[in-house]
Amino acid sequence: MLTQPDTWRLKAYAKINLGLWVEPRDARGYHPVRSLMQTIQFFDQIEIRRASAYHVDMLKGPGLPSAHPVSLPVHDNLVTKAYRLVRSLDKAVPTVHIRVRKYIPMGAGLGGGSADAASILRWAGQFMSAPLPAKDAAVLGMDVPFLVQGGTAKASGYGEEVEHLPPLRDWYVLLVSPNFGLSTRRVYEAFDALNLAHRPGHTLEEIVEALRQGILPDNLFNALEPAAWTVNPALQSLKETLTSLTSKPWFLTGSGSTYFTLLRDRDEALAIEHRLQKQPLARLSHIEVAEFGAPGTCENPENI
């Protein structure tokens, strides 16, 4: 007879937006969105152990700058909210001690907190009698329904409408995060105040097709970029500096504050990363090269 393991290890993968279109607030007071989303091989590490009482620890991984907060208070963070959600739906989900080691900067547009929550939902699925509906996962955040499975997908509505696509392959992303995060709420408030006209740029389908052919579109449109610049003008200066230093196009992910560029060659990505690390760039905290990818299954080691 097989026994359930007592310990699990998970990887909570970051995401980037390869295009983000934002509609005006609707009758519910929310902004419907359309986005092309991609998980990348850059992740937080989560360890889960059976325990007599629930507890969660948030730890900073090596390389995460002190300027970035690790998380909200333990009882208010998305890991706890995700765990409480699945426990409320199915008591077969065991009582556990969760330890999250953070590598993904917070407030960076990389979906770090949402990725952690999605990993808890993915882990809990093995105990639940029925899959968690996407609309329930969306209660935790617009990125969470996508991040439960990850990969390449179109997301729309409030994030609960996810259409998974065949994976985009052989792309490397170079991430540059400043030493400040941005509040999503403040960025959306600035978006409302600016009353920006909708600029479609490339369609989502055109972006997918170009990337499949190994072509980087000249504009991965992000409707929130001007609003993010309003919240912190240093972000616009960062983009201008990166463009000048690398002669590459740089794109904002989510509501910021991370900029990224895409490359087909890993050695070129690493060379640019090394060059940027040697530059005396003000207010810069984290540079990372990662490959496109998707979450795998959690590990169940016998000894940790």
XYZ file of C-alpha atoms in Angstrom:
304
model
C 0.000 0.000 0.000
C 1.378 3.393 -0.980
C 1.693 5.991 1.745
C 1.400 9.735 1.310
C 4.708 11.607 1.601
C 5.271 13.956 4.493
C 7.300 16.549 2.588
C 6.948 18.231 -0.786
C 9.140 20.674 -2.686
C 7.656 23.034 -5.256
C 8.931 25.683 -7.626
C 6.797 28.811 -8.016
C 7.609 30.145 -11.490
C 7.621 33.832 -12.373
C 5.757 35.154 -15.405
C 6.141 37.911 -17.943
C 3.483 39.649 -20.018
C 4.274 39.534 -23.724
C 1.474 42.022 -24.301
C -1.067 43.579 -21.950
C -4.244 45.346 -23.023
C -6.394 46.994 -20.347
C -10.014 48.032 -20.805
C -11.783 50.835 -18.862
C -13.401 49.968 -15.549
C -16.654 48.113 -16.011
C -19.862 48.126 -13.952
C -18.174 45.973 -11.313
C -15.427 48.545 -10.900
C -12.711 46.306 -12.355
C -10.548 46.514 -15.456
C -11.011 43.582 -17.856
C -7.689 42.683 -19.451
C -6.261 40.702 -22.341
C -2.724 39.415 -22.112
C -0.252 36.978 -23.590
C 1.459 35.380 -20.605
C 4.564 33.237 -20.322
C 6.162 31.486 -17.361
C 9.952 31.546 -17.129
C 12.601 29.447 -15.392
C 12.991 31.859 -12.486
C 11.243 30.782 -9.324
C 10.666 30.873 -5.596
C 11.250 27.609 -3.731
C 8.519 26.203 -1.491
C 8.838 23.400 1.017
C 5.696 21.893 2.549
C 5.700 19.524 5.532
C 2.832 17.841 7.314
C 2.352 19.465 10.713
C 0.015 19.558 13.692
C -0.813 23.232 13.067
C -0.619 25.522 10.033
C 2.346 27.855 9.827
C 4.209 29.688 7.061
C 7.719 31.138 6.985
C 8.890 33.646 4.377
C 12.644 33.753 3.798
C 14.794 35.771 1.431
C 16.797 33.732 -1.019
C 20.378 34.699 -1.879
C 20.468 37.630 -4.257
C 17.118 39.137 -3.285
C 18.013 42.703 -2.280
C 17.072 44.032 1.121
C 15.232 46.899 -0.580
C 12.530 44.452 -1.640
C 10.027 43.327 1.005
C 9.696 39.566 1.353
C 5.945 39.536 1.734
C 2.908 40.877 3.489
C 2.408 39.743 7.113
C 2.173 35.971 7.471
C -1.583 35.845 7.995
C -2.348 38.140 5.050
C -0.047 36.833 2.334
C -1.251 34.971 -0.741
C 0.213 31.650 0.376
C -1.987 31.657 3.466
C -5.013 32.865 1.503
C -4.514 30.084 -1.066
C -4.131 27.450 1.647
C -7.217 28.648 3.524
C -9.192 28.604 0.269
C -8.436 24.974 -0.545
C -8.923 23.863 3.074
C -12.335 25.525 3.127
C -13.320 23.571 0.031
C -11.890 20.181 0.963
C -10.731 19.093 4.433
C -8.699 16.296 2.834
C -5.975 18.932 2.256
C -3.567 18.213 5.133
C -2.430 20.607 7.832
C 1.069 21.766 6.951
C 4.051 23.980 7.688
C 5.017 25.970 4.565
C 8.409 27.556 4.019
C 8.801 29.941 1.084
C 12.242 31.063 0.004
C 11.825 34.194 -2.100
C 13.956 34.824 -5.165
C 11.391 36.731 -7.251
C 11.331 40.435 -6.290
C 8.003 41.698 -4.966
C 6.128 44.489 -6.737
C 8.128 43.730 -9.866
C 5.387 42.623 -12.280
C 6.749 39.059 -12.248
C 3.833 37.537 -10.340
C 5.927 36.348 -7.393
C 3.167 36.278 -4.776
C 0.662 34.909 -7.281
C 3.135 32.197 -8.329
C 3.504 31.123 -4.694
C -0.290 30.966 -4.300
C -0.683 29.054 -7.573
C 1.874 26.495 -6.408
C -0.150 25.881 -3.256
C -3.289 25.361 -5.370
C -1.412 22.994 -7.695
C -0.071 20.994 -4.729
C -3.488 20.855 -3.032
C -5.094 19.427 -6.174
C -3.732 15.952 -5.395
C -5.909 15.811 -2.262
C -9.090 17.443 -3.565
C -12.046 15.566 -4.976
C -12.609 18.158 -7.710
C -10.324 20.708 -9.440
C -10.526 24.274 -8.197
C -12.540 26.399 -10.682
C -10.577 29.195 -12.333
C -13.040 31.788 -11.043
C -12.189 30.737 -7.487
C -8.455 30.925 -8.167
C -8.955 34.424 -9.629
C -10.157 35.603 -6.210
C -6.505 35.404 -5.151
C -5.295 37.553 -8.047
C -5.637 37.970 -11.805
C -2.431 36.040 -12.543
C -3.206 33.038 -10.340
C -5.479 31.003 -12.704
C -2.795 31.137 -15.407
C 0.077 30.357 -13.039
C -1.534 27.159 -11.735
C -0.538 25.529 -15.036
C 1.776 28.128 -16.541
C 3.423 27.777 -19.929
C 2.136 30.024 -22.718
C -1.440 31.285 -22.626
C -3.922 33.999 -23.460
C -5.644 35.419 -20.394
C -8.712 37.633 -20.456
C -11.600 38.878 -18.358
C -10.406 39.230 -14.772
C -7.734 36.597 -15.335
C -10.122 33.648 -14.998
C -10.437 33.070 -18.759
C -7.254 31.232 -19.709
C -6.564 29.649 -23.098
C -3.364 27.620 -23.018
C -1.325 27.603 -26.228
C 1.431 25.351 -27.551
C 4.620 26.408 -25.752
C 6.896 29.077 -27.141
C 10.400 27.624 -27.268
C 14.018 28.700 -27.583
C 13.608 32.157 -26.118
C 15.665 33.650 -23.290
C 14.506 36.580 -21.231
C 16.848 39.096 -19.610
C 15.151 40.690 -16.595
C 16.219 43.969 -15.018
C 14.518 45.004 -11.785
C 15.079 48.363 -10.073
C 15.429 48.545 -6.297
C 11.813 49.617 -5.925
C 8.541 47.844 -6.520
C 5.294 49.358 -7.725
C 1.861 49.034 -6.184
C -0.533 47.515 -8.706
C -3.373 49.501 -7.178
C -1.501 52.800 -7.600
C -0.597 51.983 -11.202
C -4.235 51.269 -12.086
C -5.292 54.492 -10.349
C -2.765 56.380 -12.468
C -4.056 54.564 -15.567
C -7.565 55.832 -14.765
C -6.326 59.375 -14.140
C -4.428 59.485 -17.439
C -7.545 58.374 -19.350
C -5.324 56.761 -21.948
C -6.645 56.001 -25.402
C -6.398 52.358 -26.390
C -3.366 51.672 -28.607
C -3.621 48.173 -30.025
C -0.128 47.933 -31.575
C 0.464 44.331 -32.625
C -2.422 41.991 -31.956
C -1.931 39.145 -29.536
C -2.109 36.659 -32.400
C 0.563 38.556 -34.359
C 2.879 38.483 -31.348
C 2.448 34.720 -30.930
C 3.083 34.056 -34.613
C 6.199 36.266 -34.706
C 7.703 34.631 -31.624
C 7.028 31.176 -33.036
C 9.036 32.203 -36.109
C 11.891 33.451 -33.925
C 11.097 37.120 -34.605
C 10.918 39.672 -31.799
C 8.105 42.180 -32.466
C 9.197 45.805 -32.187
C 6.444 46.544 -29.665
C 5.137 44.174 -27.008
C 2.414 46.605 -25.984
C 1.772 47.203 -22.285
C -1.109 49.594 -21.625
C 0.085 50.212 -18.053
C 3.561 51.489 -18.932
C 2.690 55.242 -19.050
C 0.839 54.864 -15.748
C 3.831 53.106 -14.172
C 6.060 55.974 -15.302
C 3.676 58.397 -13.599
C 3.876 56.469 -10.324
C 7.684 56.452 -10.446
C 9.395 58.491 -13.179
C 12.692 56.677 -12.489
C 11.209 53.746 -14.403
C 11.157 55.697 -17.667
C 14.776 56.711 -17.108
C 15.691 53.073 -16.544
C 14.158 52.038 -19.875
C 15.979 54.836 -21.708
C 19.275 53.829 -20.101
C 18.844 50.138 -20.910
C 17.951 50.917 -24.518
C 20.986 53.159 -24.884
C 23.397 50.654 -23.327
C 22.196 47.553 -25.183
C 20.538 48.746 -28.416
C 17.756 46.275 -27.590
C 14.024 46.914 -27.146
C 12.896 46.737 -23.511
C 9.381 45.945 -22.341
C 7.573 46.358 -19.037
C 5.976 43.277 -17.502
C 2.662 43.597 -15.658
C 2.283 46.824 -13.731
C 6.066 47.014 -13.284
C 8.696 47.518 -12.114
C 10.733 44.960 -14.098
C 11.872 45.523 -17.671
C 12.841 42.656 -19.966
C 14.196 41.977 -23.410
C 14.033 38.716 -25.362
C 16.911 36.954 -27.090
C 17.308 33.732 -29.038
C 20.907 33.130 -27.987
C 21.706 32.297 -24.342
C 25.343 33.361 -24.663
C 24.271 36.771 -25.956
C 21.819 37.134 -23.071
C 24.546 36.253 -20.550
C 26.978 38.656 -22.217
C 24.492 41.539 -21.955
C 23.745 40.569 -18.358
C 27.477 40.693 -17.540
C 27.859 44.052 -19.283
C 24.955 45.570 -17.344
C 26.273 44.233 -14.043
C 29.509 46.153 -14.636
C 27.652 49.418 -15.259
C 27.177 51.877 -12.363
C 23.416 51.917 -12.864
C 21.512 53.869 -10.228
C 18.637 52.192 -8.362
C 19.217 48.817 -9.968
C 18.834 45.728 -7.798
C 18.470 42.532 -9.802
C 19.475 41.175 -13.213
C 18.519 37.665 -14.281
C 18.635 35.512 -17.413
C 15.906 32.878 -17.639
C 14.508 30.569 -20.292
C 10.851 30.231 -21.213
C 9.327 27.274 -19.397
C 6.445 25.898 -17.362
C 5.951 24.525 -13.860
C 6.597 20.837 -13.347
C 5.240 18.506 -10.724
C 6.311 18.890 -7.123
C 9.042 16.659 -5.739
C 8.484 14.293 -2.828
C 11.959 13.657 -1.430
C 12.428 11.014 1.206
C 15.050 13.054 2.996
C 15.343 16.833 2.937
